[in-house]
Short mmCIF file of N, CA and C in Angstrom, two decimals:
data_model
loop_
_atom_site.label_atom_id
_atom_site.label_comp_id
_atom_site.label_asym_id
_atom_site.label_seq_id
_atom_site.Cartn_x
_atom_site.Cartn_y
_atom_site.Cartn_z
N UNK A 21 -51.90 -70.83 -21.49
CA UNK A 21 -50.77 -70.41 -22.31
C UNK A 21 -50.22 -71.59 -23.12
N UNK A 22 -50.13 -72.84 -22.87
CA UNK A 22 -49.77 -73.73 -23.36
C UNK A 22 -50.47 -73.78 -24.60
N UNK A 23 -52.01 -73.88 -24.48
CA UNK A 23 -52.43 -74.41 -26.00
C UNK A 23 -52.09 -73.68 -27.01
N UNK A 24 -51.86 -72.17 -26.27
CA UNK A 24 -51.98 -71.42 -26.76
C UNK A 24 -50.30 -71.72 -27.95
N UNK A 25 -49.46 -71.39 -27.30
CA UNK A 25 -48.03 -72.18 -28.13
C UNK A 25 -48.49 -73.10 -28.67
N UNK A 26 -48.92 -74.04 -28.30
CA UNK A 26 -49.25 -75.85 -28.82
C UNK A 26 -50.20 -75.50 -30.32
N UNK A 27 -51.10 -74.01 -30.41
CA UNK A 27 -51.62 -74.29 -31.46
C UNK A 27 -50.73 -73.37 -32.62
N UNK A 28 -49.88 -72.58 -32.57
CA UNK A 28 -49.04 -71.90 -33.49
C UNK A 28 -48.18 -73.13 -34.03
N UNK A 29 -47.69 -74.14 -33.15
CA UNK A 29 -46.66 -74.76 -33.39
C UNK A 29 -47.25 -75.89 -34.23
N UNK A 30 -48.93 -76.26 -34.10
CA UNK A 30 -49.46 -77.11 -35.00
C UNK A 30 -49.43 -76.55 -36.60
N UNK A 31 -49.95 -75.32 -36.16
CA UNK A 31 -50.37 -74.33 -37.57
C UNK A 31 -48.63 -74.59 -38.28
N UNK A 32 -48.10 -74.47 -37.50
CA UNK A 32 -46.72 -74.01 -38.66
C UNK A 32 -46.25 -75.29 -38.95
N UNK A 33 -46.16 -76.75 -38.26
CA UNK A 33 -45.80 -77.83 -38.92
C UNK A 33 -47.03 -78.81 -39.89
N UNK A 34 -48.14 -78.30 -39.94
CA UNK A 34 -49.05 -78.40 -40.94
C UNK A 34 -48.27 -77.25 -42.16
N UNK A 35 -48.27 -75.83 -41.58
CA UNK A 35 -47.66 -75.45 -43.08
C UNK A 35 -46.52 -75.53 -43.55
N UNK A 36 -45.57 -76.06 -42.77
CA UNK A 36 -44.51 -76.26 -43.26
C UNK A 36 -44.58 -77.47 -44.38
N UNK A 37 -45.99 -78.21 -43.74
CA UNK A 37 -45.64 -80.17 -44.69
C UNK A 37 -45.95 -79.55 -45.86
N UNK A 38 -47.31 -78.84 -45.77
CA UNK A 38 -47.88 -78.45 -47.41
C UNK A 38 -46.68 -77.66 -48.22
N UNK A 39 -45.88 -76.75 -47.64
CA UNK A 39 -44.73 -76.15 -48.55
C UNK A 39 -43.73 -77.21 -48.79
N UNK A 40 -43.52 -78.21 -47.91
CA UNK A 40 -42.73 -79.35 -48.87
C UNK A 40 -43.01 -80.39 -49.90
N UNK A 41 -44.73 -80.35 -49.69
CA UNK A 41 -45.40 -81.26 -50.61
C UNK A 41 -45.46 -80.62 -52.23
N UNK A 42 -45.60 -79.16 -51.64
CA UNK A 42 -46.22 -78.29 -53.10
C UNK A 42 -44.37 -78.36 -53.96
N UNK A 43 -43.59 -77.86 -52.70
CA UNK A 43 -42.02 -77.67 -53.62
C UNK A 43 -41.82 -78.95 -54.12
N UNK A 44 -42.05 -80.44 -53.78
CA UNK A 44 -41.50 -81.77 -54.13
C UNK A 44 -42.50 -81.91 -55.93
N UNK A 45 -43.86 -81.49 -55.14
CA UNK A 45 -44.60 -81.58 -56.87
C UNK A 45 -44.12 -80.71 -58.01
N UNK A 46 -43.57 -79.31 -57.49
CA UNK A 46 -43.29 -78.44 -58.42
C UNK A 46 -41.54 -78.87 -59.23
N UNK A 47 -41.07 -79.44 -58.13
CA UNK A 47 -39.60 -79.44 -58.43
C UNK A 47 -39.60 -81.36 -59.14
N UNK A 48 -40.85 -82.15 -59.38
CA UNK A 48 -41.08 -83.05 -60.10
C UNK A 48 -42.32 -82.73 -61.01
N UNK A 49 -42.28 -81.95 -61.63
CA UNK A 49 -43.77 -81.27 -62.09
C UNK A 49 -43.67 -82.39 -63.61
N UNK A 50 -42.91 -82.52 -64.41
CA UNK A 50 -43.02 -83.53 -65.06
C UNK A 50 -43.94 -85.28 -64.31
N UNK A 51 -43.38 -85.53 -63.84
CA UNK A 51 -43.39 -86.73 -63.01
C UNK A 51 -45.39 -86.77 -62.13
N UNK A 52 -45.15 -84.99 -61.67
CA UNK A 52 -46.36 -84.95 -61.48
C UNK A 52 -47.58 -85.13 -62.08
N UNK A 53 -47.32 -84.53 -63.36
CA UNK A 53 -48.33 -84.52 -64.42
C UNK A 53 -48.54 -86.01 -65.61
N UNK A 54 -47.44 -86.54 -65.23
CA UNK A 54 -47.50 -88.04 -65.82
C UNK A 54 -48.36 -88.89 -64.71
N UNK A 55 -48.47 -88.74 -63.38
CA UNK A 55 -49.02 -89.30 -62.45
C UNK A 55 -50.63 -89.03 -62.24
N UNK A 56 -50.96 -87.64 -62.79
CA UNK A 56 -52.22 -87.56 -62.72
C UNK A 56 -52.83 -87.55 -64.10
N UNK A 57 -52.00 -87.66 -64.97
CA UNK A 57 -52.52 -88.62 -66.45
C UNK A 57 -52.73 -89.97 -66.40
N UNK A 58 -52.15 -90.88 -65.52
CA UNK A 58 -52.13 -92.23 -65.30
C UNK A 58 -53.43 -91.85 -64.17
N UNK A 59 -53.82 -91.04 -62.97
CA UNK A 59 -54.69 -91.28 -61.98
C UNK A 59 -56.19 -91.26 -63.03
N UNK A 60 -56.18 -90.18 -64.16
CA UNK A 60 -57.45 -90.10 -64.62
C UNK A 60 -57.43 -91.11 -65.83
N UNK A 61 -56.64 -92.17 -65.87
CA UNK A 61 -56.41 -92.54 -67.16
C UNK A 61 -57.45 -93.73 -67.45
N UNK A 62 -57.74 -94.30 -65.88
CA UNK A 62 -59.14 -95.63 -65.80
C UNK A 62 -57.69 -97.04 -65.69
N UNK A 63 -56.49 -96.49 -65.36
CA UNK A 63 -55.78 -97.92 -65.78
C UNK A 63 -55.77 -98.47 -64.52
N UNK A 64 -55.70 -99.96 -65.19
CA UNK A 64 -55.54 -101.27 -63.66
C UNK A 64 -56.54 -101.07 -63.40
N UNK A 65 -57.88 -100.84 -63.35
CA UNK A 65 -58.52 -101.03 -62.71
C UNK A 65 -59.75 -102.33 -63.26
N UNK A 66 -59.18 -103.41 -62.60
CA UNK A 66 -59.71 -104.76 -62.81
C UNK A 66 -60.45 -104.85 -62.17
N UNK A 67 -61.11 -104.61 -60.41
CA UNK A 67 -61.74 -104.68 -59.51
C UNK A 67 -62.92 -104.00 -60.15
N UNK A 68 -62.79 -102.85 -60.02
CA UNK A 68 -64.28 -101.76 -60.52
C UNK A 68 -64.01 -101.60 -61.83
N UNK A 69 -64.12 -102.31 -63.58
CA UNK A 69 -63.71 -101.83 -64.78
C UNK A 69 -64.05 -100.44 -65.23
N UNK A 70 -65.42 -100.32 -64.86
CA UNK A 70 -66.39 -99.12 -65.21
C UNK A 70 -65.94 -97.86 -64.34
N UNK A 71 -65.25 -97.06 -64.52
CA UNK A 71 -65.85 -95.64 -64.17
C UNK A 71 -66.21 -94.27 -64.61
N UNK A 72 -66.81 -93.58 -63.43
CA UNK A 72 -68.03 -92.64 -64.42
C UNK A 72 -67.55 -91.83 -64.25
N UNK A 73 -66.27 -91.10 -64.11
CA UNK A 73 -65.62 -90.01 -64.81
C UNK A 73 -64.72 -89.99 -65.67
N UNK A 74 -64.88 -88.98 -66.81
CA UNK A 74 -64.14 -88.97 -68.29
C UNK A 74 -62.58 -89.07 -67.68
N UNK A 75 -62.10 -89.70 -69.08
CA UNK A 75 -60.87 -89.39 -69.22
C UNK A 75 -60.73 -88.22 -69.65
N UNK A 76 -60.09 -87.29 -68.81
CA UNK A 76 -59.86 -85.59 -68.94
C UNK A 76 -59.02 -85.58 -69.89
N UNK A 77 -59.12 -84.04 -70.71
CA UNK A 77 -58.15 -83.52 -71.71
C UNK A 77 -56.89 -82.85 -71.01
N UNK A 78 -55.84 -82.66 -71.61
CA UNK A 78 -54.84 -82.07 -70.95
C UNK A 78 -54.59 -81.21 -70.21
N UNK A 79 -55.65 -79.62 -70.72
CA UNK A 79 -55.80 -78.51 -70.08
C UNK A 79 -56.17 -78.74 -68.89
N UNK A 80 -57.66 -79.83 -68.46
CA UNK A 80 -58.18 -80.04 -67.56
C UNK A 80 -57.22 -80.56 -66.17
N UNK A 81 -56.21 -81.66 -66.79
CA UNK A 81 -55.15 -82.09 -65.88
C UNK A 81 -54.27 -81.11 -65.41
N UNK A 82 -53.72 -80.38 -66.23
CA UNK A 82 -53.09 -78.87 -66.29
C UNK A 82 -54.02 -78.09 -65.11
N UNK A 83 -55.29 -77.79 -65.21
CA UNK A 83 -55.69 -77.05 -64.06
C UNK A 83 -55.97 -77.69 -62.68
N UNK A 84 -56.19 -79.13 -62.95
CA UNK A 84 -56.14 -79.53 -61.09
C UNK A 84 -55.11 -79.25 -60.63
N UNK A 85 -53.81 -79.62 -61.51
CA UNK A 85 -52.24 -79.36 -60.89
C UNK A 85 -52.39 -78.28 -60.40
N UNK A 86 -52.59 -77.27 -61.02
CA UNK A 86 -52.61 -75.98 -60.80
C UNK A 86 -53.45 -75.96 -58.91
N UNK A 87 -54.81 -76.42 -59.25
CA UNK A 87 -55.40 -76.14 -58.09
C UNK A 87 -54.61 -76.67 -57.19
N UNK A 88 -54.04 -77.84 -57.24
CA UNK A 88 -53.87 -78.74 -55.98
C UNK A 88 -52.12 -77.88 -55.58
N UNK A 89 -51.47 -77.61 -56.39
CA UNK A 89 -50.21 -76.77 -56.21
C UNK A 89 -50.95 -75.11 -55.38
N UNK A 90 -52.01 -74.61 -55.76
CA UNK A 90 -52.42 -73.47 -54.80
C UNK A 90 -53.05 -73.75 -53.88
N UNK A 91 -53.64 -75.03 -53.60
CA UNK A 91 -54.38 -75.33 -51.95
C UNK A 91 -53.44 -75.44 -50.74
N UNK A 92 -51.90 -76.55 -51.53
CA UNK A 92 -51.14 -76.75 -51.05
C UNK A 92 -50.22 -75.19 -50.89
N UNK A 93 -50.00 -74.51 -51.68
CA UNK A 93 -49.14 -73.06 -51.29
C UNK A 93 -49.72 -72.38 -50.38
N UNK A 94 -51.15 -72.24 -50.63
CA UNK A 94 -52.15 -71.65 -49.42
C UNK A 94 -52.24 -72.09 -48.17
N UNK A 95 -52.09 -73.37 -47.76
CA UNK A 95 -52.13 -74.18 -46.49
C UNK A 95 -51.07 -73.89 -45.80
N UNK A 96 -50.09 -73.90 -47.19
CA UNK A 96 -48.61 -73.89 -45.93
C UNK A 96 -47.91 -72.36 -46.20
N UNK A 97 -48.78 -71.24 -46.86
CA UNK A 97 -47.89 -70.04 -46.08
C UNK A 97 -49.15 -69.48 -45.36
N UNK A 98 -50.30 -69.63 -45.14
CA UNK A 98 -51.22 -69.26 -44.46
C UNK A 98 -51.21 -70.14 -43.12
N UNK A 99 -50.69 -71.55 -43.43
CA UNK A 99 -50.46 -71.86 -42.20
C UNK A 99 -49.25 -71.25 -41.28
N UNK A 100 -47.93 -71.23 -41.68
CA UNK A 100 -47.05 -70.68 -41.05
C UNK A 100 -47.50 -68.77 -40.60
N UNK A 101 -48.29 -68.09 -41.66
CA UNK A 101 -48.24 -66.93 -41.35
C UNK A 101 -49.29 -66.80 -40.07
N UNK A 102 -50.19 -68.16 -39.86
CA UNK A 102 -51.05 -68.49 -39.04
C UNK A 102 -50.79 -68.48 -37.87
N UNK A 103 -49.06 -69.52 -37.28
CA UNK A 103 -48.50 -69.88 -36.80
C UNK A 103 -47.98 -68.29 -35.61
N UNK A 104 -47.38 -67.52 -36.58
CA UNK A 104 -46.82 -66.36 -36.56
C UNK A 104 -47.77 -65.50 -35.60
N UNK A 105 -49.15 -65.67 -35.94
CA UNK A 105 -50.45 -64.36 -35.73
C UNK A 105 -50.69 -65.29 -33.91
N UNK A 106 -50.71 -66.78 -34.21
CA UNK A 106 -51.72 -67.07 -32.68
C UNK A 106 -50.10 -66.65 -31.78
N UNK A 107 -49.41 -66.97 -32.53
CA UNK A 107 -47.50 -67.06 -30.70
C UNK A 107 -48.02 -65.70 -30.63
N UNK A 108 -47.96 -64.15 -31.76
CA UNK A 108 -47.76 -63.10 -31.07
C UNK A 108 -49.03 -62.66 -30.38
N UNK A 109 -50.13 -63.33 -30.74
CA UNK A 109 -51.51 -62.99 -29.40
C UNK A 109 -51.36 -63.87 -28.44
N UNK A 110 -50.03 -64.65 -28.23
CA UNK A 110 -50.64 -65.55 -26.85
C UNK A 110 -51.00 -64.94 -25.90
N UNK A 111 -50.47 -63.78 -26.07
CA UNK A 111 -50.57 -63.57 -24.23
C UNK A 111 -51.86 -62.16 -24.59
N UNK A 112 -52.72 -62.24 -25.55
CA UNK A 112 -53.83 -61.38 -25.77
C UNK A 112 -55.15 -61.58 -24.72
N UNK A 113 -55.97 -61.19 -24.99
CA UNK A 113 -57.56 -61.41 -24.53
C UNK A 113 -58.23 -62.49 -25.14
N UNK A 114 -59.08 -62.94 -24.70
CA UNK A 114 -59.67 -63.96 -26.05
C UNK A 114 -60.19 -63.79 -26.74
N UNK A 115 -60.81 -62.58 -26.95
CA UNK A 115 -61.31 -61.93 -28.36
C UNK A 115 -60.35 -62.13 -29.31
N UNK A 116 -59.11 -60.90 -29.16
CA UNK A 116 -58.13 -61.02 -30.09
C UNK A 116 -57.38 -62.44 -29.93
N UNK A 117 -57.19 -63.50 -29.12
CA UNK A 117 -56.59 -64.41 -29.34
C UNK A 117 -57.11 -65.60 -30.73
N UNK A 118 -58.62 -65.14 -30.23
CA UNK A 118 -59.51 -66.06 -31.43
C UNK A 118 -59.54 -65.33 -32.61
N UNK A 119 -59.36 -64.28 -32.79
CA UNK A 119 -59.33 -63.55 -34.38
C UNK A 119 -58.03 -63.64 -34.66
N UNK A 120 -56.86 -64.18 -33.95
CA UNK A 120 -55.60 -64.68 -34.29
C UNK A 120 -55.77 -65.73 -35.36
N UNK A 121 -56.46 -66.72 -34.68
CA UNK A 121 -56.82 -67.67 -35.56
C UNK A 121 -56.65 -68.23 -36.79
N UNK A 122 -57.31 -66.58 -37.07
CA UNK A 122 -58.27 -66.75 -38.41
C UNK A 122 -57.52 -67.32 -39.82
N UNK A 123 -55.91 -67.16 -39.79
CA UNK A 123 -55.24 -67.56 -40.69
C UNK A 123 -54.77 -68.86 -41.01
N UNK A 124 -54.91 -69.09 -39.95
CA UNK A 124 -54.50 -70.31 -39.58
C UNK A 124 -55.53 -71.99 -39.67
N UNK A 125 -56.78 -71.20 -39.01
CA UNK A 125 -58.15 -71.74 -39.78
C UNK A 125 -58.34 -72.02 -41.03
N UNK A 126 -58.00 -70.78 -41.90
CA UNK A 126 -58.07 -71.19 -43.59
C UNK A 126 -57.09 -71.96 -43.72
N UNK A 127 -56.02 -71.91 -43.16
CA UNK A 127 -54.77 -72.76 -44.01
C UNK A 127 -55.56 -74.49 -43.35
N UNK A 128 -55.60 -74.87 -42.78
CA UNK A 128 -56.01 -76.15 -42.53
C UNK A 128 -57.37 -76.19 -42.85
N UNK A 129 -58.36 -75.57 -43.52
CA UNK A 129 -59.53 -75.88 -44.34
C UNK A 129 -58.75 -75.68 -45.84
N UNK A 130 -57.73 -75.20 -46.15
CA UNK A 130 -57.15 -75.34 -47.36
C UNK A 130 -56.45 -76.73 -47.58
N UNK A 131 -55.97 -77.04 -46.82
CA UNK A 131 -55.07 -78.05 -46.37
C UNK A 131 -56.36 -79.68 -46.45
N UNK A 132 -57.24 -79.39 -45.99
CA UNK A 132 -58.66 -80.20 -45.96
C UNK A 132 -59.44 -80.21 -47.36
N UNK A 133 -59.63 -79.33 -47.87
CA UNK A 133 -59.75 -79.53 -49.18
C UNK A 133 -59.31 -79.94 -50.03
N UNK A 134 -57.81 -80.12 -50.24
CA UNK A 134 -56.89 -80.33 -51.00
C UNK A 134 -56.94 -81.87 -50.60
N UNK A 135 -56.61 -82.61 -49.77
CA UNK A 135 -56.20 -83.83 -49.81
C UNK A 135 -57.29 -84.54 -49.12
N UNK A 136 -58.64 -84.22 -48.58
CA UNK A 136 -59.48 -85.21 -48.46
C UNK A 136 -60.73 -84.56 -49.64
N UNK A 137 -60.87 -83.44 -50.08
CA UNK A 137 -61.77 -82.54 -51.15
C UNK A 137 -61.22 -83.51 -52.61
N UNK A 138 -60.16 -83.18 -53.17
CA UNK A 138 -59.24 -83.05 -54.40
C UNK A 138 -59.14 -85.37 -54.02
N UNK A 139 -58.07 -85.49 -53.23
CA UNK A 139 -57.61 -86.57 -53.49
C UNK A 139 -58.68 -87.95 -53.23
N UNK A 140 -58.85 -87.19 -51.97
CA UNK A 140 -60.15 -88.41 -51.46
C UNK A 140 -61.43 -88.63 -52.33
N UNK A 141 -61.86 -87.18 -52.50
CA UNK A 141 -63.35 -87.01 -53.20
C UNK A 141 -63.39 -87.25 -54.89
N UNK A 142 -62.00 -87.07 -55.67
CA UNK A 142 -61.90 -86.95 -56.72
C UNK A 142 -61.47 -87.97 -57.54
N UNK A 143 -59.84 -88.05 -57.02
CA UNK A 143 -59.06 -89.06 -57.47
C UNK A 143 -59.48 -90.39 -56.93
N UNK A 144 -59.99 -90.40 -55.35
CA UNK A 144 -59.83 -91.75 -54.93
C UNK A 144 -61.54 -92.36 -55.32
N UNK A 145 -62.19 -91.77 -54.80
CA UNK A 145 -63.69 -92.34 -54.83
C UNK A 145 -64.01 -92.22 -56.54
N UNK A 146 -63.48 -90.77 -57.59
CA UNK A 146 -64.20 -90.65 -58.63
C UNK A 146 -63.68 -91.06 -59.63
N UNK A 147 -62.32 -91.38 -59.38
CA UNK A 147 -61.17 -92.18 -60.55
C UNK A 147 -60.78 -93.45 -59.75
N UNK A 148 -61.12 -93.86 -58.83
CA UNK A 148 -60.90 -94.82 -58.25
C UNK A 148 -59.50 -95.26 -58.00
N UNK A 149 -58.61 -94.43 -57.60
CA UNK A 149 -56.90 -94.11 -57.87
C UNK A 149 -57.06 -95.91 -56.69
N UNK A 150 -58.03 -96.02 -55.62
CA UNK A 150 -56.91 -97.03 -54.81
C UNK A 150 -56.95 -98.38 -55.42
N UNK A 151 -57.66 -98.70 -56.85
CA UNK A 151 -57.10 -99.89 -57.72
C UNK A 151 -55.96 -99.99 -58.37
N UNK A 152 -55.55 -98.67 -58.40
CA UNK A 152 -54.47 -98.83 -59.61
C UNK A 152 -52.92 -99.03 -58.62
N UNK A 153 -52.30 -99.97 -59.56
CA UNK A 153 -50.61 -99.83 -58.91
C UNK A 153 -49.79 -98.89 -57.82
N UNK A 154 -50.12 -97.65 -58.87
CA UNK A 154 -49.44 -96.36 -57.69
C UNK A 154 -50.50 -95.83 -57.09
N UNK A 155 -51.41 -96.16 -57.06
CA UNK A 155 -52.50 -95.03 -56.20
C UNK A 155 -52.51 -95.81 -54.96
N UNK A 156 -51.83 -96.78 -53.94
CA UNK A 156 -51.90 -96.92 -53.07
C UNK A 156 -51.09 -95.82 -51.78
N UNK A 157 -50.07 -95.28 -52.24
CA UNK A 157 -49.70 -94.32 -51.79
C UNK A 157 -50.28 -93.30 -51.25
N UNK A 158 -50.77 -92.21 -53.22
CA UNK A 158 -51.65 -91.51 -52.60
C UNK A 158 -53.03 -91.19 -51.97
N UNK A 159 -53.64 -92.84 -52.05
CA UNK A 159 -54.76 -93.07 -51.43
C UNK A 159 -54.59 -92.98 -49.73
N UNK A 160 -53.36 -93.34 -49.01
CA UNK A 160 -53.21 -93.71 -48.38
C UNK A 160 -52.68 -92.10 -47.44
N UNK A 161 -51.88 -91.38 -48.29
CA UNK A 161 -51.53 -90.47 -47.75
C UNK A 161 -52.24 -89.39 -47.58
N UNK A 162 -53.07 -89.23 -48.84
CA UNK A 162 -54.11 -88.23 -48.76
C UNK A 162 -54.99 -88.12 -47.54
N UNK A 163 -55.27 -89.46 -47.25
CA UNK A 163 -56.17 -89.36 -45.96
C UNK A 163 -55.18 -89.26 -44.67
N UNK A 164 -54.31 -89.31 -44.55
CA UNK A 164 -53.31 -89.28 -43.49
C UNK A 164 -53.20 -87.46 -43.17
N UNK A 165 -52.99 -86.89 -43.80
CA UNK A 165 -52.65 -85.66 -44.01
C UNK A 165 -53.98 -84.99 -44.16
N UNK A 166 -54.98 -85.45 -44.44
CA UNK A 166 -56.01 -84.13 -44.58
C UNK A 166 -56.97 -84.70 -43.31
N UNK A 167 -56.21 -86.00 -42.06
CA UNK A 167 -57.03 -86.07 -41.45
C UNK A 167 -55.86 -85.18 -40.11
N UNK A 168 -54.54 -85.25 -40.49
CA UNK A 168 -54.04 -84.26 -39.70
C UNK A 168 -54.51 -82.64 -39.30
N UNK A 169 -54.72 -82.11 -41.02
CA UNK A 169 -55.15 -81.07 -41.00
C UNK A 169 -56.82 -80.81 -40.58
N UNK A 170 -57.52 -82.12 -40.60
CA UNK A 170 -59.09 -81.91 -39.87
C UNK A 170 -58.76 -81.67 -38.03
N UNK A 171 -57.76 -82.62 -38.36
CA UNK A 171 -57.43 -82.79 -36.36
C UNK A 171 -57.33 -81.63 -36.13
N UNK A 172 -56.30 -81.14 -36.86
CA UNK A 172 -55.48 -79.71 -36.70
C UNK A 172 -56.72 -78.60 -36.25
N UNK A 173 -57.32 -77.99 -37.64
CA UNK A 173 -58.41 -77.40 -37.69
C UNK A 173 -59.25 -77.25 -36.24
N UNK A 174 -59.75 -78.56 -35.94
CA UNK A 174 -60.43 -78.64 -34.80
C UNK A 174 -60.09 -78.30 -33.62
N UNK A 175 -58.95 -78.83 -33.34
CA UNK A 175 -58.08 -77.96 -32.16
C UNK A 175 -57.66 -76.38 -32.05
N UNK A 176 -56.83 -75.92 -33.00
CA UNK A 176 -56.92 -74.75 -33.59
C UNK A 176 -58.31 -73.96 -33.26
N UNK A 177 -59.44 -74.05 -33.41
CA UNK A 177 -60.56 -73.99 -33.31
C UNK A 177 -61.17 -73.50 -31.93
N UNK A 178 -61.02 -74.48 -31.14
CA UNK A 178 -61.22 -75.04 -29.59
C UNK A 178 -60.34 -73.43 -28.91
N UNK A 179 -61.54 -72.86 -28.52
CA UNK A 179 -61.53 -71.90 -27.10
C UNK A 179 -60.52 -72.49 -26.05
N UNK A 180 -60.30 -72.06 -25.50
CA UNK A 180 -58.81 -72.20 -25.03
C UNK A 180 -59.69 -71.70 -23.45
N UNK A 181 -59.02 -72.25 -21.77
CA UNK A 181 -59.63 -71.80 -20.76
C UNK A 181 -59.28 -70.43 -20.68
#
């Protein structure tokens, strides 16, 4: 019974972070979109000069926001609605306890995509964000958070006795 609580209560403070990450980007959406004009922009970067992805057009910046604002909305109301599905099967069978899951699963593979997929795979390795000034942050956080949500995932996951 314990994990069983222990994993709703993961699911919902994983989705709770992503609904404060997505509201902080949306409610700085200026600020946001100046930040990932500067991430694809190639600046500061003295260490590696060369890199081999374009400087994107606007629309293009316009739609990662977009993506990375719906991985993040997806993580954190699929996580909380996740949260919601495993507390009211705790005390189920394990069939239905593990098809509880299931919402909760996507939200932390959403949650995994978004900030080790998007930040790690994109910004950090393909724009090389951890040379530049401000990309130490989100170099730093991205992997913090999408290694929560791998932790998460995995446990979440884990058959229960």
């Amino acid at each position: 019974m314990t994990d069983r609580i222990l994993k709703a209560m993961v699911s919902a403070v994983i989705g709770l972070m992503a609904l404060l990450y997505v509201a902080h980007n949306i409610a700085n959406v200026g600020a946001a979109y100046d930040f990932f004009v500067y991430t694809t922009s190639h600046a500061g970067q003295e260490a590696y000069p060369v890199t081999l992805l374009p400087v994107p057009p606007s629309f293009v910046i316009v739609a990662a926001m977009v993506l990375v604002f719906a991985l993040e909305t997806a993580a954190g109301v699929l996580g909380l609605y996740g949260a919601w599905a495993i507390y009211s099967a705790r005390h189920a069978d394990a069939a239905a306890f593990a098809a509880a899951k299931k919402w909760s699963k996507i939200a932390m593979g959403c949650a995994v995509l978004n900030w080790w997929g998007l930040f790690q795979g994109i910004a950090v390795a393909g724009y090389q964000l951890w040379q530049m000034e401000f990309g130490a942050g989100p170099d730093h956080g991205s992997w913090v958070y999408g290694a929560m949500a791998m932790m998460s995932l995995i446990y979440i996951s884990m058959r229960e006795e």
